[in-house]
XYZ file of C-alpha atoms in Angstrom:
446
model
C 0.000 0.000 0.000
C 2.878 2.363 0.783
C 4.463 1.543 -2.583
C 1.179 2.262 -4.334
C 0.927 5.700 -2.686
C 4.496 6.570 -3.780
C 3.675 5.652 -7.394
C 0.550 7.860 -7.333
C 2.572 10.765 -5.918
C 5.223 10.423 -8.641
C 2.491 10.283 -11.337
C 0.869 13.440 -9.950
C 4.211 15.354 -9.907
C 4.899 14.267 -13.508
C 1.460 15.497 -14.617
C 1.923 18.888 -12.897
C 5.335 19.279 -14.546
C 3.887 18.582 -17.995
C 1.021 21.031 -17.444
C 3.487 23.850 -16.783
C 5.143 23.300 -20.171
C 1.893 23.389 -22.139
C 1.170 26.680 -23.963
C -2.497 27.386 -24.635
C -3.362 28.477 -28.186
C -6.949 29.742 -28.519
C -8.749 28.710 -31.702
C -8.409 31.144 -34.591
C -11.432 33.377 -35.026
C -13.357 32.837 -38.230
C -14.975 36.285 -38.052
C -13.767 38.938 -40.553
C -12.582 42.152 -38.946
C -14.819 45.104 -39.797
C -13.122 48.146 -41.352
C -12.868 51.187 -39.094
C -15.993 53.306 -39.300
C -15.700 56.621 -41.084
C -15.985 59.603 -38.766
C -19.571 60.803 -38.602
C -20.618 64.321 -39.524
C -20.546 66.688 -36.566
C -24.080 68.061 -36.635
C -26.122 68.132 -39.848
C -23.220 69.347 -41.982
C -19.470 69.416 -41.236
C -17.822 72.825 -41.188
C -14.317 71.878 -42.310
C -13.759 71.613 -46.057
C -11.832 68.335 -45.830
C -14.530 66.629 -43.708
C -17.294 67.049 -46.296
C -16.591 63.670 -47.874
C -20.159 63.165 -49.130
C -19.946 66.370 -51.161
C -16.429 65.577 -52.418
C -17.552 62.091 -53.490
C -20.584 63.452 -55.343
C -23.368 62.069 -53.147
C -26.471 63.216 -55.046
C -28.795 63.546 -52.027
C -26.284 65.560 -49.997
C -25.469 67.861 -52.925
C -29.184 68.450 -53.582
C -29.713 69.417 -49.922
C -26.735 71.803 -49.983
C -27.958 73.471 -53.188
C -31.488 73.763 -51.786
C -30.053 75.774 -48.881
C -28.505 78.254 -51.337
C -24.992 76.972 -50.625
C -22.216 75.630 -52.842
C -21.183 71.963 -52.410
C -17.587 71.470 -51.279
C -15.096 71.142 -54.113
C -17.516 72.633 -56.636
C -18.221 76.026 -58.145
C -21.456 77.368 -59.614
C -20.731 79.569 -62.679
C -22.278 83.024 -62.447
C -24.293 84.668 -65.251
C -23.581 81.658 -67.471
C -26.193 82.320 -70.154
C -25.383 86.025 -70.215
C -21.674 85.300 -70.632
C -22.250 82.962 -73.584
C -24.616 85.483 -75.149
C -22.217 88.429 -74.964
C -19.287 86.232 -76.022
C -21.196 85.538 -79.244
C -21.364 81.823 -78.430
C -25.118 81.631 -77.869
C -27.493 81.028 -80.778
C -29.886 83.617 -79.349
C -28.607 86.747 -81.042
C -30.575 89.947 -81.552
C -30.198 92.471 -84.355
C -28.017 94.768 -82.254
C -25.323 92.069 -81.991
C -25.390 90.681 -85.520
C -22.551 93.013 -86.551
C -19.982 90.574 -85.140
C -21.570 87.417 -86.531
C -18.924 87.204 -89.267
C -16.452 85.630 -86.829
C -18.572 82.453 -86.657
C -17.743 81.592 -90.293
C -14.180 80.726 -89.279
C -12.637 78.561 -86.540
C -13.074 80.268 -83.197
C -10.341 80.981 -80.676
C -11.825 81.446 -77.210
C -9.813 82.391 -74.116
C -10.967 81.782 -70.543
C -8.636 83.867 -68.390
C -9.658 82.203 -65.119
C -10.462 78.511 -65.577
C -11.299 77.702 -61.929
C -13.733 74.781 -61.672
C -14.436 75.005 -65.415
C -18.135 75.875 -65.201
C -17.973 78.496 -67.948
C -15.388 76.575 -69.986
C -17.439 73.365 -70.073
C -20.311 75.272 -71.679
C -17.914 77.061 -74.024
C -16.658 73.659 -75.225
C -20.241 72.605 -75.937
C -20.830 75.841 -77.858
C -17.669 75.213 -79.900
C -19.283 71.945 -80.953
C -21.413 74.058 -83.301
C -18.470 76.069 -84.663
C -16.087 75.363 -87.526
C -13.500 72.580 -87.422
C -10.327 73.509 -85.565
C -11.963 75.841 -83.011
C -9.897 76.223 -79.860
C -10.335 76.962 -76.183
C -7.296 78.210 -74.263
C -7.866 78.438 -70.501
C -5.525 80.084 -67.995
C -5.313 79.454 -64.254
C -2.428 80.082 -61.877
C -3.774 77.716 -59.187
C -1.707 74.568 -59.715
C -3.835 72.664 -57.183
C -7.108 73.086 -59.075
C -6.078 73.248 -62.735
C -5.130 69.546 -62.888
C -8.534 68.427 -61.586
C -10.410 70.860 -63.825
C -8.486 69.854 -66.932
C -9.394 66.217 -66.270
C -13.093 67.142 -66.001
C -13.018 69.156 -69.232
C -11.191 66.380 -71.102
C -14.111 64.139 -70.135
C -16.567 66.728 -71.502
C -14.550 66.891 -74.722
C -14.561 63.088 -75.102
C -18.311 63.065 -74.589
C -18.738 65.688 -77.323
C -16.544 63.726 -79.702
C -18.506 60.507 -79.095
C -21.775 62.336 -79.560
C -20.658 63.786 -82.875
C -19.382 60.398 -84.077
C -22.841 58.971 -83.428
C -24.527 61.833 -85.251
C -22.242 61.478 -88.245
C -22.785 57.734 -88.542
C -19.319 56.633 -87.462
C -19.952 55.384 -83.950
C -22.299 53.284 -81.816
C -25.900 54.400 -82.212
C -25.154 55.994 -85.582
C -27.904 56.990 -87.928
C -29.132 60.293 -86.418
C -29.187 63.366 -88.632
C -26.040 65.471 -88.059
C -26.827 68.743 -86.258
C -23.300 70.090 -85.823
C -20.382 71.198 -87.976
C -17.901 70.245 -85.252
C -15.219 67.768 -86.217
C -12.374 68.852 -83.969
C -12.069 70.991 -80.826
C -8.667 71.799 -79.376
C -8.477 72.474 -75.640
C -5.351 73.798 -73.916
C -4.985 74.447 -70.179
C -2.219 76.904 -69.260
C -0.957 76.997 -65.656
C -0.107 80.705 -65.700
C -1.601 83.990 -64.595
C -3.596 85.689 -67.346
C -1.173 88.624 -67.243
C 1.020 86.471 -69.531
C -1.785 86.099 -72.105
C -0.332 88.417 -74.746
C 3.140 86.873 -74.579
C 1.659 83.348 -74.715
C -0.422 84.202 -77.778
C 2.595 85.834 -79.431
C 4.725 82.733 -78.859
C 1.991 80.476 -80.275
C 1.258 82.760 -83.249
C -2.268 83.535 -82.046
C -1.953 87.223 -81.077
C -4.799 89.256 -82.547
C -6.803 86.121 -83.373
C -8.967 85.736 -80.234
C -12.657 85.808 -81.148
C -14.037 85.671 -77.579
C -12.416 86.353 -74.209
C -13.885 85.756 -70.752
C -12.352 87.090 -67.534
C -14.171 85.994 -64.372
C -12.310 87.960 -61.705
C -13.938 86.311 -58.694
C -12.493 83.684 -56.377
C -13.557 80.105 -57.019
C -15.671 78.380 -54.380
C -12.988 75.697 -53.952
C -10.544 78.381 -52.784
C -13.060 80.091 -50.505
C -14.327 76.898 -48.868
C -10.907 75.358 -48.233
C -9.934 77.021 -44.950
C -6.328 75.856 -45.350
C -5.992 78.424 -48.165
C -6.832 81.301 -45.810
C -9.415 83.079 -47.985
C -12.339 82.951 -45.542
C -12.774 84.433 -42.079
C -15.639 82.071 -41.189
C -13.312 79.185 -40.304
C -9.880 78.972 -38.725
C -7.044 78.932 -41.226
C -3.570 80.351 -41.811
C -3.201 83.865 -43.192
C -2.031 82.695 -46.622
C -4.346 83.961 -49.437
C -1.971 83.056 -52.281
C -3.786 81.924 -55.408
C -0.628 80.182 -56.581
C 0.678 78.221 -53.617
C 3.733 77.085 -55.590
C 4.984 80.632 -56.045
C 7.538 82.340 -53.860
C 5.076 85.176 -53.213
C 4.828 86.114 -49.558
C 1.762 85.093 -47.580
C -0.713 87.537 -46.070
C 0.898 87.048 -42.664
C 4.361 87.921 -43.960
C 2.943 90.954 -45.767
C 1.440 92.292 -42.542
C 4.704 91.634 -40.709
C 6.668 93.942 -43.006
C 4.089 96.727 -43.481
C 3.943 99.908 -41.456
C 0.554 101.240 -40.264
C 0.542 104.083 -42.823
C 1.260 101.629 -45.658
C -1.504 99.277 -44.535
C -3.905 102.196 -44.192
C -3.227 103.304 -47.767
C -3.625 99.725 -49.014
C -7.002 99.292 -47.293
C -8.274 102.569 -48.713
C -7.050 101.844 -52.258
C -8.003 98.178 -52.528
C -11.345 98.109 -50.720
C -12.449 101.722 -50.043
C -12.374 100.991 -46.304
C -13.674 103.962 -44.275
C -12.022 102.769 -41.043
C -8.665 102.134 -42.715
C -6.629 104.163 -40.216
C -8.091 102.551 -37.091
C -7.902 99.013 -38.509
C -4.304 99.461 -39.665
C -3.242 100.617 -36.209
C -5.061 97.716 -34.549
C -3.645 95.008 -36.824
C -0.100 96.290 -36.434
C -0.256 97.290 -32.779
C 3.035 97.357 -30.869
C 3.718 95.714 -27.554
C 6.246 97.021 -25.093
C 8.734 99.770 -25.792
C 9.011 101.781 -28.945
C 10.488 99.790 -31.797
C 9.181 96.419 -30.614
C 7.815 93.970 -33.173
C 4.143 94.205 -34.124
C 1.744 91.613 -32.712
C 0.343 90.541 -36.063
C -2.605 88.094 -36.222
C -1.539 84.697 -37.550
C -4.901 83.162 -38.494
C -8.011 84.274 -40.355
C -10.227 84.083 -37.267
C -7.711 86.060 -35.191
C -7.608 88.780 -37.856
C -11.414 88.878 -38.045
C -11.758 89.243 -34.276
C -9.155 92.024 -34.198
C -11.057 93.928 -36.895
C -14.425 93.428 -35.172
C -13.090 94.575 -31.793
C -11.729 97.712 -33.459
C -14.761 98.665 -35.526
C -17.576 97.718 -33.116
C -17.257 100.823 -30.890
C -16.856 103.029 -33.968
C -20.211 101.885 -35.349
C -21.956 103.046 -32.170
C -20.238 106.418 -32.237
C -22.775 109.217 -32.576
C -20.655 110.755 -35.299
C -21.036 107.569 -37.341
C -24.661 106.715 -36.502
C -27.532 108.964 -35.428
C -29.511 106.058 -34.048
C -28.469 102.930 -32.213
C -27.957 99.918 -34.428
C -29.576 96.564 -33.736
C -27.307 93.620 -32.922
C -28.140 92.043 -36.310
C -27.224 95.208 -38.187
C -23.974 95.520 -36.239
C -23.015 91.913 -37.038
C -23.713 92.449 -40.737
C -21.619 95.624 -40.856
C -18.777 93.984 -38.944
C -18.723 90.980 -41.286
C -18.705 93.304 -44.310
C -15.767 95.193 -42.854
C -13.815 91.980 -42.220
C -14.550 90.863 -45.796
C -13.253 94.177 -47.187
C -10.070 93.973 -45.119
C -9.334 90.427 -46.303
C -10.172 91.460 -49.872
C -7.674 94.326 -49.722
C -4.924 92.048 -48.403
C -5.703 89.347 -50.995
C -5.574 91.885 -53.826
C -2.171 93.066 -52.661
C -0.755 89.552 -52.189
C -1.760 88.409 -55.672
C -1.231 91.716 -57.495
C -4.799 91.549 -58.778
C -5.112 95.180 -59.885
C -1.736 95.063 -61.603
C -2.567 91.964 -63.669
C -6.044 93.315 -64.492
C -4.555 96.566 -65.768
C -2.128 94.537 -67.884
C -4.945 92.493 -69.405
C -7.006 95.587 -70.218
C -3.963 97.174 -71.844
C -3.290 94.063 -73.956
C -6.930 93.386 -74.835
C -7.118 95.444 -78.091
C -4.016 93.630 -79.407
C -5.432 90.245 -78.370
C -8.860 90.430 -80.003
C -9.612 89.855 -83.666
C -11.659 92.650 -85.350
C -15.267 92.259 -84.106
C -13.974 90.007 -81.305
C -15.776 90.113 -77.975
C -14.658 90.450 -74.370
C -16.687 89.778 -71.208
C -15.519 90.699 -67.695
C -17.152 89.602 -64.434
C -16.189 91.905 -61.550
C -16.985 91.555 -57.854
C -16.064 94.856 -56.251
C -15.876 98.533 -57.146
C -12.097 98.619 -57.647
C -12.286 96.036 -60.441
C -15.386 97.498 -62.065
C -13.919 101.023 -62.159
C -10.893 99.786 -64.068
C -12.914 97.787 -66.600
C -15.395 100.625 -67.128
C -12.634 103.193 -67.594
C -10.785 101.026 -70.144
C -13.903 100.194 -72.174
C -15.123 103.791 -72.149
C -11.750 105.158 -73.264
C -11.451 102.436 -75.916
C -14.890 103.250 -77.322
C -14.059 106.964 -77.426
C -10.844 106.250 -79.343
C -12.485 103.860 -81.798
C -10.916 100.724 -80.296
C -14.304 99.236 -79.444
C -17.401 99.542 -81.615
C -19.723 99.117 -78.616
C -19.547 98.449 -74.893
C -21.827 98.033 -71.874
C -22.170 101.407 -70.227
C -24.769 99.726 -67.995
C -23.755 96.605 -66.086
C -25.551 93.268 -66.360
C -26.478 91.812 -62.973
C -27.667 88.364 -61.849
C -31.419 87.864 -61.651
C -33.187 87.688 -58.303
C -33.539 83.914 -58.776
C -29.815 83.458 -59.386
C -28.959 85.599 -56.363
C -31.302 83.495 -54.250
C -29.973 80.173 -55.578
C -26.340 81.285 -55.439
C -25.787 84.104 -52.894
C -22.155 84.422 -53.997
C -23.403 85.951 -57.249
C -25.024 88.931 -55.513
C -22.154 91.392 -55.950
C -21.243 90.329 -59.501
C -21.305 92.806 -62.401
C -20.878 91.902 -66.072
C -19.394 94.312 -68.618
C -18.741 93.521 -72.277
C -17.069 95.190 -75.235
C -16.786 94.437 -78.979
C -13.531 95.169 -80.797
C -13.812 97.615 -83.683
C -13.340 96.173 -87.176
C -11.130 99.137 -88.080
C -7.506 98.033 -88.418
C -6.349 101.634 -88.169
C -7.790 102.232 -84.701
C -5.147 103.519 -82.307
C -4.713 101.783 -78.941
C -2.226 104.210 -77.454
C -4.779 105.985 -75.226
C -6.891 103.050 -74.126
C -5.690 103.157 -70.512
């Protein structure tokens, strides 16, 4: 019995020893891991441009809801005065007797220039209009924004391929052939140029197209993609760096660096010249305020929201000054005036950063040399500084026989368009038609 107990004890110790050496391996799970869930919208709509993935991906329901609210979907741009632009460019079939004088240009291949390609809203319709023009018609589109021009060119190439396929079907050379041809188009040439439109004349000279442009469009407004992307620094409604460069690849200084080097008197003059700001002196002093002893560096705002708050804090007491207002303003009226002031300040800085007045003046000076006789030009302006320059150039050109006619009265968006697209509210359209006289002098146009 004692021997039997010893054997049982030895067997137990051996079992315990073996158990210690055993490593437990749980059975492999047969369930497939679920992908991480995409971050949900914060509220009904996200505020940050990059978070609006449904709009970027083209979700039809989301885009319809955004448009119904009178807003622009992220990554898109709604062209302003589209029908009016095509009409005054001579690319619309709806012509009246007053504009038939320039109809002779349609009997030859057209050369159309879009000075500001942007999202391509106007250019896509121009391509479709060129489908009814002579073989070899061209569209040359300029844009200095290297981030957007690649995406827009891809979209317009798709439009062009669609037009080509459609015409092949109509002419009996493609799938679904047999329809009666309704177009003379056999070839459309599209060129996207990643340059500022100030180089237009030199580009046309190098490509042997100077003086051959039949229609020119210059939409001087910002594109919605630039406004909505807070990382570009064009909007005060969301936090972003003070950048404001239209060409982010350029060595041009940012808005922050501009403010760092300006003196209050220089900033004051810039605000008055570029945006007609009535509080230019007070705002300039506030944005470039000094801290500490004389000669210390200015405490310059570094973000769009910081700049906006500095401007609001400066102007708010001025709006309630009896010298400025005879009656007390409501809180809603004050907010609206403050936002308008912030918008004007950012506009003035943006104009300076990108040299917008300088390049516009250059285009207006080159325009008579660019256009073919009876060629047309259409300009969309968005503030008084731009409109004054266009009006002055067209008026002087008409007086000197450079232009045969021009729009002394501006064309404005309809009430429906302003309601559907609030960003069109401040837009003004002016047009001019180049004289057919080859002897017209252009020396005094500007």
